[in-house]
């Protein structure tokens, strides 16, 4: 039996931690190096976030955890989640009355789940702590990597890790380095010196800042909403055409809220923070009834105002020795709720390809997967990594673009009748003609494991069929007569169709 493969993971965020688990389950000697202190220690806040960032986890992330081969991981992670079955769109009607209406994500009732990012990350680290073949090194920053000689250098703030007990640089060797060190990845930077990597990044003209909507202190003590000021089973949106405010529930009854706003307007509010409550009243009606003005102003002043980056690159690997995954490979804007989900899916796909090559190239097929992958040769691994880059790049690029497009959908299309009518037709087709395999794009992205690029193609195809069907109907004489009556009674018919589909 050859000695186990040494796999070094850089970055112990959700994606790196899951990759470490997959590698450990295959018998690799795993070392995880993380820039920051252990986030399970009190007072440690993940990079770029406040204490309580909540994310939406959906099928792709869940499936990657399901297939990690750990008996209780998924159960313990999902334990702390809250199902969100749709968007709750908030606004003010023509009479000035506040309204909220729910748009379910899925006609079949499937939901995405609000999860505490730190909780998820901590559970993954707890699992890794219990594995004899995993070593975790916190306070270690990757400073250099040579993917030809398979050596890497870390600046160690953890004095126990350095030979002389003082902070300094350490050098290590590896067979495979997996870079899961986020959007500003050092692994990617060093990989670029060895691979002919195409790279493109874009900062969109929007900043984000977090706010806190506290639990309910008065009102009914029982019932599903007892702790919450607004529905816990929705992702709440206050669309503002060019900007928006959203709220995601937490287990304790609070909501993590995020303001997305063009940098110019952020600048104006920074110059005059006391105008924030009036700004909210004008654009996000009802929020100041839920979050006191003082809290709005202090969150705006104390929490960071952060940029949003979208990046694409390819290939993701060099030879047999290095590969990047998660935000390091494809950081995206957060508007499809897919960044972490896609990163976790990277892990599932990467290891399924590694497994396939270990199987194909000369190992005993009766051996457990845990020992199969460890005995891969460098050649087998390089073929697997090349296949991973080829397979994954089109999907990663597709979800990056979809995430950018979804910003327009969230902040303005959710209010458009055309958008809601297409959703209505597509959902009717998916329910009444299931054999056609018709589904909305959102359902395919969030509730399936289909490739993102195939979803984009399928959605364009569906859109074309709907348009052709609509034009054919227009051309028929019956339709011309019906159109007359439709036009005459349009208000009544149109609002009945919309109401039956999305309003609750
Ligand atoms: P990260 O979480 O960035 O982790 C990288 C780790 O690497 C960090 O711990 C960092 O300290 C470490 N590191 C960095 N440099 C080094 C170094 N040189 N040496 C060693 N370690 C290093 N995604 C979803 O799926 N659903 C959502 O609802 C969602 N909402 C979001 C909302 C907002 C406002 C934002 C900004 C993002 C959101 N995302 C969401 C995206 C999600 O947060 C990221 O996609 C996810 O965190 C990526 O995980 P990662 O492990 O690849 O990278």
Coordinates of C-alpha atoms and ligand atoms in Angstrom, one line a residue:
X1 CA 0.0 0.0 0.0
X2 CA 1.6 3.3 -1.1
X3 CA 1.8 6.1 1.6
X4 CA -1.3 8.3 1.7
X5 CA -1.6 11.4 -0.4
X6 CA -0.8 14.6 1.5
X7 CA -3.6 17.1 0.7
X8 CA -3.2 20.6 2.0
X9 CA -6.2 22.8 2.1
X10 CA -5.8 26.6 2.3
X11 CA -8.8 28.3 3.9
X12 CA -11.1 26.8 6.5
X13 CA -14.2 28.6 5.4
X14 CA -17.3 26.5 4.5
X15 CA -15.8 25.2 1.2
X16 CA -12.3 24.5 2.5
X17 CA -13.6 22.7 5.5
X18 CA -15.9 20.5 3.4
X19 CA -13.1 19.7 1.0
X20 CA -10.9 18.7 4.0
X21 CA -13.7 16.3 5.1
X22 CA -14.0 14.7 1.6
X23 CA -10.2 14.3 1.4
X24 CA -10.0 12.8 4.9
X25 CA -12.8 10.3 4.1
X26 CA -10.6 9.1 1.3
X27 CA -7.7 8.4 3.6
X28 CA -5.5 11.4 2.7
X29 CA -3.2 13.0 5.2
X30 CA -5.0 16.3 5.4
X31 CA -3.6 19.6 6.7
X32 CA -5.8 22.7 6.8
X33 CA -4.2 26.2 7.0
X34 CA -6.4 29.1 7.9
X35 CA -5.3 32.8 8.1
X36 CA -7.6 33.7 10.9
X37 CA -8.0 32.4 14.5
X38 CA -10.5 29.5 15.1
X39 CA -13.9 31.0 14.7
X40 CA -15.3 28.7 17.4
X41 CA -13.4 30.8 20.0
X42 CA -15.6 33.5 21.5
X43 CA -15.4 36.9 19.8
X44 CA -14.0 35.7 16.5
X45 CA -15.8 37.2 13.5
X46 CA -15.4 35.6 10.1
X47 CA -13.6 37.8 7.6
X48 CA -15.8 40.6 6.1
X49 CA -18.9 39.7 8.1
X50 CA -20.5 40.9 11.3
X51 CA -21.3 38.4 14.1
X52 CA -24.4 37.0 12.7
X53 CA -24.4 36.7 8.9
X54 CA -27.1 34.3 7.6
X55 CA -27.0 32.7 4.3
X56 CA -29.4 30.7 2.2
X57 CA -28.3 27.1 1.8
X58 CA -30.1 25.0 -0.9
X59 CA -30.0 21.7 -2.7
X60 CA -26.5 21.9 -4.1
X61 CA -24.9 22.7 -0.7
X62 CA -27.1 20.2 1.0
X63 CA -26.3 17.5 -1.5
X64 CA -22.6 18.1 -1.2
X65 CA -22.9 17.6 2.6
X66 CA -25.2 14.6 2.1
X67 CA -22.5 12.9 0.0
X68 CA -19.6 13.8 2.3
X69 CA -19.9 10.3 3.9
X70 CA -20.3 11.5 7.5
X71 CA -23.2 9.9 9.4
X72 CA -24.5 13.0 11.3
X73 CA -23.1 16.1 9.5
X74 CA -26.1 17.0 7.4
X75 CA -28.5 16.3 10.3
X76 CA -26.6 18.5 12.7
X77 CA -26.2 21.3 10.1
X78 CA -29.8 21.3 9.1
X79 CA -31.0 21.3 12.7
X80 CA -30.3 25.0 13.0
X81 CA -31.9 26.1 9.7
X82 CA -35.2 27.9 9.0
X83 CA -37.0 27.0 5.7
X84 CA -37.8 30.0 3.5
X85 CA -40.5 29.0 1.0
X86 CA -40.5 32.3 -0.9
X87 CA -39.9 36.0 -1.1
X88 CA -42.0 38.4 0.8
X89 CA -42.1 41.6 -1.2
X90 CA -42.8 44.8 0.9
X91 CA -44.0 48.1 -0.4
X92 CA -46.5 50.9 -0.2
X93 CA -49.7 50.9 -2.3
X94 CA -51.1 53.9 -4.2
X95 CA -53.2 54.9 -1.2
X96 CA -50.1 54.9 1.0
X97 CA -51.0 51.7 2.8
X98 CA -48.2 49.3 3.5
X99 CA -48.5 45.9 1.9
X100 CA -46.5 42.7 1.8
X101 CA -47.1 39.9 -0.7
X102 CA -45.5 36.4 -0.9
X103 CA -44.1 34.9 -4.0
X104 CA -43.4 31.2 -3.5
X105 CA -40.0 30.0 -4.8
X106 CA -41.5 26.8 -6.0
X107 CA -45.0 25.6 -7.1
X108 CA -44.2 22.2 -5.5
X109 CA -43.5 23.8 -2.1
X110 CA -39.8 23.3 -1.9
X111 CA -37.8 25.8 0.2
X112 CA -34.3 27.2 0.6
X113 CA -32.9 27.3 4.2
X114 CA -31.6 30.2 6.3
X115 CA -28.4 29.1 8.0
X116 CA -26.0 30.8 10.3
X117 CA -22.7 30.9 8.4
X118 CA -20.5 30.6 11.6
X119 CA -22.7 27.7 12.9
X120 CA -22.3 25.8 9.7
X121 CA -18.5 26.5 9.6
X122 CA -18.1 25.5 13.3
X123 CA -20.0 22.2 12.8
X124 CA -17.7 21.3 9.9
X125 CA -14.6 22.2 12.0
X126 CA -16.0 20.0 14.9
X127 CA -16.3 17.1 12.5
X128 CA -12.7 17.6 11.3
X129 CA -11.4 17.9 14.8
X130 CA -12.5 14.3 15.4
X131 CA -10.7 12.8 12.4
X132 CA -7.3 11.3 13.1
X133 CA -5.9 12.1 9.7
X134 CA -6.8 15.9 9.8
X135 CA -4.6 18.6 11.3
X136 CA -6.0 22.2 11.6
X137 CA -3.6 25.1 11.7
X138 CA -5.2 28.5 12.5
X139 CA -3.4 31.9 12.3
X140 CA -1.4 30.6 9.3
X141 CA -1.3 32.8 6.2
X142 CA -0.2 31.3 2.9
X143 CA 2.7 33.6 1.6
X144 CA 4.1 31.5 -1.2
X145 CA 3.7 28.2 -3.2
X146 CA 5.7 26.4 -5.8
X147 CA 3.5 24.0 -7.7
X148 CA 6.5 22.4 -9.5
X149 CA 8.4 21.4 -6.4
X150 CA 5.2 21.1 -4.3
X151 CA 6.5 23.3 -1.5
X152 CA 4.5 26.1 0.3
X153 CA 5.3 28.8 2.8
X154 CA 3.1 30.2 5.6
X155 CA 3.4 33.0 8.0
X156 CA 2.6 31.5 11.3
X157 CA 1.2 33.7 14.1
X158 CA 0.6 30.6 16.1
X159 CA 3.9 30.3 18.0
X160 CA 3.4 26.6 18.9
X161 CA 3.7 25.8 15.1
X162 CA 7.1 27.3 14.5
X163 CA 10.4 25.5 15.4
X164 CA 11.7 28.3 17.6
X165 CA 8.4 29.1 19.3
X166 CA 8.4 32.6 17.7
X167 CA 6.1 33.9 15.0
X168 CA 7.7 33.3 11.6
X169 CA 7.6 31.5 8.4
X170 CA 7.2 27.7 8.0
X171 CA 7.8 25.6 4.9
X172 CA 5.8 22.5 4.1
X173 CA 5.5 20.0 1.3
X174 CA 2.3 18.6 -0.4
X175 CA 1.0 16.3 -3.1
X176 CA -2.1 18.3 -3.8
X177 CA -2.9 21.8 -2.6
X178 CA -6.6 22.8 -2.7
X179 CA -7.1 26.6 -2.6
X180 CA -10.3 27.5 -0.8
X181 CA -9.1 30.9 0.4
X182 CA -11.8 33.1 -0.9
X183 CA -12.2 35.9 -3.4
X184 CA -8.7 37.4 -2.8
X185 CA -7.1 34.0 -3.0
X186 CA -3.4 33.7 -2.4
X187 CA -3.4 30.2 -3.9
X188 CA -4.9 31.6 -7.1
X189 CA -2.2 34.3 -7.2
X190 CA 0.6 31.7 -7.0
X191 CA -1.1 29.2 -9.3
X192 CA -1.2 31.9 -12.0
X193 CA 2.6 31.9 -12.1
X194 CA 2.5 28.2 -13.2
X195 CA -0.8 27.9 -15.2
X196 CA -1.8 30.0 -18.2
X197 CA -4.9 31.1 -16.3
X198 CA -7.4 33.5 -17.9
X199 CA -8.7 35.8 -15.3
X200 CA -11.4 38.5 -15.2
X201 CA -12.9 40.4 -12.3
X202 CA -15.4 43.1 -11.9
X203 CA -16.6 45.2 -8.9
X204 CA -20.2 46.1 -9.4
X205 CA -21.2 49.6 -8.4
X206 CA -23.0 48.5 -5.3
X207 CA -21.9 48.3 -1.6
X208 CA -23.5 46.3 1.1
X209 CA -23.9 46.9 4.9
X210 CA -25.6 44.7 7.5
X211 CA -28.4 45.7 9.9
X212 CA -30.1 43.9 12.7
X213 CA -33.9 43.4 13.0
X214 CA -34.5 42.2 16.6
X215 CA -36.9 39.5 17.8
X216 CA -40.5 40.3 18.9
X217 CA -40.8 41.3 22.5
X218 CA -44.5 42.0 22.7
X219 CA -47.5 40.2 21.2
X220 CA -48.5 36.5 21.3
X221 CA -46.3 34.2 23.3
X222 CA -47.2 31.1 21.3
X223 CA -47.4 30.1 17.7
X224 CA -44.9 29.8 14.9
X225 CA -44.3 33.5 14.7
X226 CA -44.1 34.2 18.4
X227 CA -40.4 35.2 18.3
X228 CA -40.5 36.9 15.0
X229 CA -41.7 40.4 14.0
X230 CA -42.3 39.3 10.4
X231 CA -42.8 35.9 8.7
X232 CA -39.8 33.6 9.5
X233 CA -40.5 31.5 6.4
X234 CA -39.6 34.1 3.8
X235 CA -36.6 36.0 2.5
X236 CA -38.0 39.6 2.9
X237 CA -37.3 42.1 0.1
X238 CA -37.9 45.8 0.0
X239 CA -37.2 46.4 -3.7
X240 CA -36.0 49.9 -4.6
X241 CA -35.5 49.7 -8.4
X242 CA -31.8 50.7 -8.2
X243 CA -31.2 49.2 -4.7
X244 CA -32.8 47.0 -2.1
X245 CA -33.0 46.0 1.5
X246 CA -33.4 42.3 2.4
X247 CA -33.9 40.3 5.7
X248 CA -33.1 36.7 6.4
X249 CA -34.4 35.0 9.6
X250 CA -32.3 33.6 12.4
X251 CA -33.2 30.9 15.0
X252 CA -33.4 33.4 17.9
X253 CA -36.2 35.4 16.2
X254 CA -34.0 38.1 14.8
X255 CA -33.2 38.8 11.1
X256 CA -29.9 39.6 9.5
X257 CA -30.7 42.5 7.1
X258 CA -28.5 43.8 4.2
X259 CA -28.7 47.1 2.4
X260 CA -27.4 47.0 -1.2
X261 CA -26.9 50.5 -2.6
X262 CA -24.9 52.2 -5.3
X263 CA -21.7 53.7 -3.9
X264 CA -22.7 57.2 -4.7
X265 CA -25.8 57.0 -2.4
X266 CA -23.7 55.3 0.2
X267 CA -21.4 58.3 0.1
X268 CA -24.3 60.7 0.5
X269 CA -25.6 58.8 3.5
X270 CA -22.2 58.5 5.0
X271 CA -22.0 62.3 4.9
X272 CA -25.3 62.7 6.7
X273 CA -26.1 59.5 8.7
X274 CA -29.0 61.1 10.5
X275 CA -30.9 61.2 7.2
X276 CA -30.9 57.4 7.1
X277 CA -34.4 56.8 8.8
X278 CA -36.0 59.3 6.3
X279 CA -34.2 57.5 3.4
X280 CA -35.6 54.2 4.7
X281 CA -39.1 55.7 5.0
X282 CA -39.0 56.9 1.5
X283 CA -37.6 53.8 -0.2
X284 CA -38.2 50.8 2.2
X285 CA -41.6 51.6 3.8
X286 CA -42.2 49.8 7.1
X287 CA -38.6 49.1 8.0
X288 CA -38.4 51.9 10.6
X289 CA -41.4 50.3 12.4
X290 CA -39.3 47.1 12.7
X291 CA -35.8 48.6 13.4
X292 CA -35.5 51.6 15.6
X293 CA -33.9 54.7 13.9
X294 CA -31.0 54.7 16.4
X295 CA -30.2 51.1 15.6
X296 CA -30.4 51.8 11.8
X297 CA -27.9 54.7 12.3
X298 CA -25.5 52.9 14.6
X299 CA -25.4 49.7 12.4
X300 CA -24.7 52.0 9.3
X301 CA -21.9 53.7 11.2
X302 CA -20.3 50.7 12.9
X303 CA -20.7 47.9 10.3
X304 CA -18.4 47.9 7.3
X305 CA -19.6 49.1 3.9
X306 CA -18.2 46.3 1.6
X307 CA -17.8 46.0 -2.1
X308 CA -19.2 43.1 -4.3
X309 CA -16.8 41.3 -6.6
X310 CA -17.6 38.9 -9.4
X311 CA -14.7 36.9 -10.9
X312 CA -14.2 34.3 -13.5
X313 CA -11.1 32.4 -14.3
X314 CA -10.0 29.1 -16.0
X315 CA -8.3 26.7 -15.8
X316 CA -8.6 26.1 -12.0
X317 CA -5.6 23.8 -11.7
X318 CA -1.9 23.3 -12.4
X319 CA -0.6 19.8 -13.2
X320 CA -1.3 17.3 -10.5
X321 CA -0.4 19.6 -7.6
X322 CA -2.9 22.6 -7.3
X323 CA -6.5 23.4 -7.8
X324 CA -8.8 26.3 -6.6
X325 CA -12.4 26.0 -5.6
X326 CA -15.2 28.1 -4.1
X327 CA -14.9 31.9 -4.1
X328 CA -11.2 31.5 -4.9
X329 CA -12.3 30.2 -8.3
X330 CA -15.6 32.0 -9.0
X331 CA -16.6 34.6 -6.4
X332 CA -20.0 35.9 -7.4
X333 CA -22.4 38.6 -6.3
X334 CA -24.8 37.2 -3.7
X335 CA -28.1 37.7 -5.5
X336 CA -28.9 34.1 -6.4
X337 CA -27.9 32.8 -3.0
X338 CA -25.5 30.4 -4.7
X339 CA -21.9 31.4 -3.8
X340 CA -21.4 29.0 -1.0
X341 CA -23.8 26.4 -2.6
X342 CA -21.7 26.4 -5.8
X343 CA -18.5 26.2 -3.8
X344 CA -19.7 23.1 -1.9
X345 CA -20.9 21.6 -5.2
X346 CA -17.3 22.2 -6.5
X347 CA -16.1 19.9 -3.7
X348 CA -18.6 17.1 -4.7
X349 CA -17.7 17.3 -8.3
X350 CA -13.9 17.6 -7.8
X351 CA -13.9 14.5 -5.6
X352 CA -16.2 12.5 -7.9
X353 CA -13.8 13.2 -10.8
X354 CA -10.8 12.2 -8.6
X355 CA -12.6 9.0 -7.6
X356 CA -13.4 8.2 -11.2
X357 CA -9.8 8.5 -12.3
X358 CA -8.5 6.5 -9.3
X359 CA -11.0 3.8 -10.3
X360 CA -10.2 3.9 -14.0
X361 CA -6.5 3.9 -13.7
X362 CA -5.5 0.6 -12.2
X363 CA -6.7 0.3 -8.6
X364 CA -8.6 -2.6 -7.2
X365 CA -12.3 -1.8 -7.7
X366 CA -13.2 -3.8 -4.6
X367 CA -11.3 -1.5 -2.3
X368 CA -13.1 1.0 -0.2
X369 CA -13.2 4.5 -1.8
X370 CA -11.2 5.6 1.2
X371 CA -8.1 3.7 0.1
X372 CA -8.8 4.0 -3.7
X373 CA -8.1 7.7 -4.1
X374 CA -5.0 7.7 -1.9
X375 CA -3.1 5.5 -4.3
X376 CA -3.6 7.8 -7.3
X377 CA -0.4 8.6 -9.3
X378 CA 0.5 12.2 -10.1
X379 CA -0.4 11.4 -13.7
X380 CA -3.9 10.2 -12.8
X381 CA -4.4 13.2 -10.6
X382 CA -3.3 15.6 -13.3
X383 CA -5.8 14.0 -15.7
X384 CA -8.5 14.3 -13.0
X385 CA -7.7 18.0 -12.3
X386 CA -7.7 18.8 -16.0
X387 CA -11.1 17.2 -16.4
X388 CA -12.4 19.1 -13.4
X389 CA -11.3 22.5 -14.9
X390 CA -13.0 21.5 -18.2
X391 CA -16.2 20.4 -16.7
X392 CA -16.6 23.0 -14.0
X393 CA -15.7 26.3 -15.7
X394 CA -18.8 26.6 -18.0
X395 CA -21.1 26.0 -15.0
X396 CA -19.2 28.4 -12.7
X397 CA -19.2 31.1 -15.4
X398 CA -23.0 30.6 -16.0
X399 CA -23.9 31.0 -12.3
X400 CA -21.7 34.1 -12.1
X401 CA -23.7 35.7 -14.9
X402 CA -27.0 34.5 -13.5
X403 CA -26.2 36.0 -10.1
X404 CA -25.5 39.4 -11.7
X405 CA -28.8 39.2 -13.6
X406 CA -30.8 38.3 -10.5
X407 CA -29.9 41.6 -8.9
X408 CA -32.3 43.2 -11.4
X409 CA -34.9 40.6 -10.7
X410 CA -34.8 41.0 -7.0
X411 CA -34.7 44.8 -6.8
X412 CA -37.2 45.5 -9.6
X413 CA -38.6 42.6 -11.8
X414 CA -40.4 41.1 -8.7
X415 CA -42.8 44.0 -9.1
X416 CA -43.3 43.6 -12.9
X417 CA -46.5 41.9 -14.2
X418 CA -44.6 40.4 -17.2
X419 CA -42.2 38.6 -14.8
X420 CA -45.0 37.3 -12.7
X421 CA -47.0 36.2 -15.7
X422 CA -44.1 34.2 -17.1
X423 CA -43.7 32.6 -13.7
X424 CA -47.4 31.8 -13.6
X425 CA -47.3 30.1 -17.0
X426 CA -44.2 28.2 -16.3
X427 CA -45.5 26.9 -13.0
X428 CA -48.8 25.9 -14.6
X429 CA -46.9 24.0 -17.3
X430 CA -44.7 22.3 -14.7
X431 CA -47.8 21.2 -12.6
X432 CA -50.2 20.2 -15.4
X433 CA -47.8 18.8 -18.0
X434 CA -45.0 17.3 -15.8
X435 CA -43.9 15.1 -18.8
X436 CA -42.6 18.2 -20.6
X437 CA -40.0 18.6 -17.8
X438 CA -40.9 22.3 -17.6
X439 CA -39.6 24.2 -14.6
X440 CA -38.7 27.8 -13.7
X441 CA -35.0 28.8 -13.9
X442 CA -35.1 29.5 -10.2
X443 CA -36.4 26.0 -9.3
X444 CA -33.7 24.4 -11.5
X445 CA -30.9 26.5 -9.9
X446 CA -32.0 26.2 -6.3
X447 CA -33.7 22.8 -6.1
X448 CA -31.7 20.6 -8.5
X449 CA -28.1 19.6 -9.2
X450 CA -28.3 20.1 -12.9
X451 CA -25.3 22.0 -14.4
X452 CA -25.8 25.7 -14.3
X453 CA -24.9 26.1 -18.0
X454 CA -27.5 23.6 -19.1
X455 CA -30.1 25.4 -17.0
X456 CA -29.4 28.7 -18.8
X457 CA -29.8 26.9 -22.2
X458 CA -33.0 25.2 -21.1
X459 CA -34.5 28.5 -19.8
X460 CA -33.7 30.3 -23.0
X461 CA -35.4 27.5 -24.9
X462 CA -38.5 27.7 -22.7
X463 CA -38.6 31.4 -23.2
X464 CA -38.5 31.0 -27.0
X465 CA -41.3 28.4 -26.9
X466 CA -43.5 30.7 -24.7
X467 CA -42.9 33.6 -27.1
X468 CA -43.7 31.4 -30.2
X469 CA -46.8 30.1 -28.5
X470 CA -47.9 33.6 -27.7
X471 CA -47.4 34.8 -31.3
X472 CA -49.3 31.8 -32.7
X473 CA -52.2 32.5 -30.4
X474 CA -52.2 36.2 -31.5
X475 CA -52.4 35.1 -35.1
X476 CA -55.6 33.0 -34.7
X477 CA -59.0 34.6 -35.5
X478 CA -60.6 33.3 -32.3
X479 CA -57.9 35.0 -30.4
X480 CA -58.6 38.3 -32.1
X481 CA -62.2 38.2 -30.9
X482 CA -61.1 37.0 -27.5
X483 CA -58.5 39.8 -27.4
X484 CA -61.2 42.3 -27.8
X485 CA -63.0 40.9 -24.7
X486 CA -59.7 40.5 -22.9
X487 CA -58.9 44.1 -23.5
X488 CA -62.4 45.1 -22.4
X489 CA -62.1 43.2 -19.1
X490 CA -58.3 43.2 -18.8
X491 CA -58.1 44.7 -15.3
X492 CA -60.3 42.0 -13.8
X493 CA -58.7 39.0 -15.7
X494 CA -55.1 40.1 -15.2
X495 CA -55.3 40.6 -11.5
X496 CA -57.2 37.3 -11.1
X497 CA -54.3 35.4 -12.9
X498 CA -51.6 37.2 -10.8
X499 CA -53.5 36.7 -7.6
X500 CA -54.0 33.0 -8.1
X501 CA -50.3 32.6 -8.7
X502 CA -48.4 34.6 -6.3
X503 CA -50.4 36.6 -3.8
X504 CA -51.2 35.2 -0.4
Ligands
LIG1 P1 -14.6 32.2 2.3 O1 -15.8 32.0 3.0 O2 -14.2 33.5 1.9 O3 -13.4 31.5 3.1 C1 -12.1 31.6 2.8 C2 -11.2 31.4 4.0 O4 -9.8 31.4 3.6 C3 -11.4 32.4 5.1 O5 -11.6 31.8 6.3 C4 -10.1 33.2 5.1 O6 -9.7 33.7 6.3 C5 -9.1 32.1 4.5 N1 -7.9 32.7 3.9 C6 -7.9 33.8 3.0 N2 -6.6 34.1 2.6 C7 -5.8 33.1 3.2 C8 -4.4 32.9 3.2 N3 -3.5 33.6 2.5 N4 -3.9 31.8 3.9 C9 -4.8 31.0 4.6 N5 -6.1 31.2 4.7 C10 -6.6 32.3 4.0 N6 -23.7 32.2 -0.6 C11 -24.8 31.3 -0.6 O7 -24.6 30.2 -1.0 N7 -26.0 31.7 -0.1 C12 -26.2 33.0 0.3 O8 -27.4 33.3 0.7 C13 -25.2 33.9 0.3 N8 -25.3 35.2 0.7 C14 -24.3 36.1 0.7 C15 -24.5 37.4 1.2 C16 -23.4 38.3 1.2 C17 -23.7 39.7 1.6 C18 -22.2 37.9 0.7 C19 -21.0 38.8 0.6 C20 -21.9 36.6 0.2 C21 -23.0 35.7 0.3 N9 -22.8 34.3 -0.2 C22 -23.9 33.5 -0.2 C23 -21.5 33.9 -0.7 C24 -20.8 33.1 0.4 O9 -20.6 33.9 1.5 C25 -19.4 32.7 -0.2 O10 -19.6 32.1 -1.5 C26 -18.8 31.6 0.7 O11 -18.5 32.2 1.9 C27 -17.5 31.2 0.0 O12 -16.9 30.2 0.8 P2 -15.3 29.9 0.7 O13 -15.0 28.9 1.7 O14 -15.0 29.6 -0.8 O15 -14.6 31.3 0.9

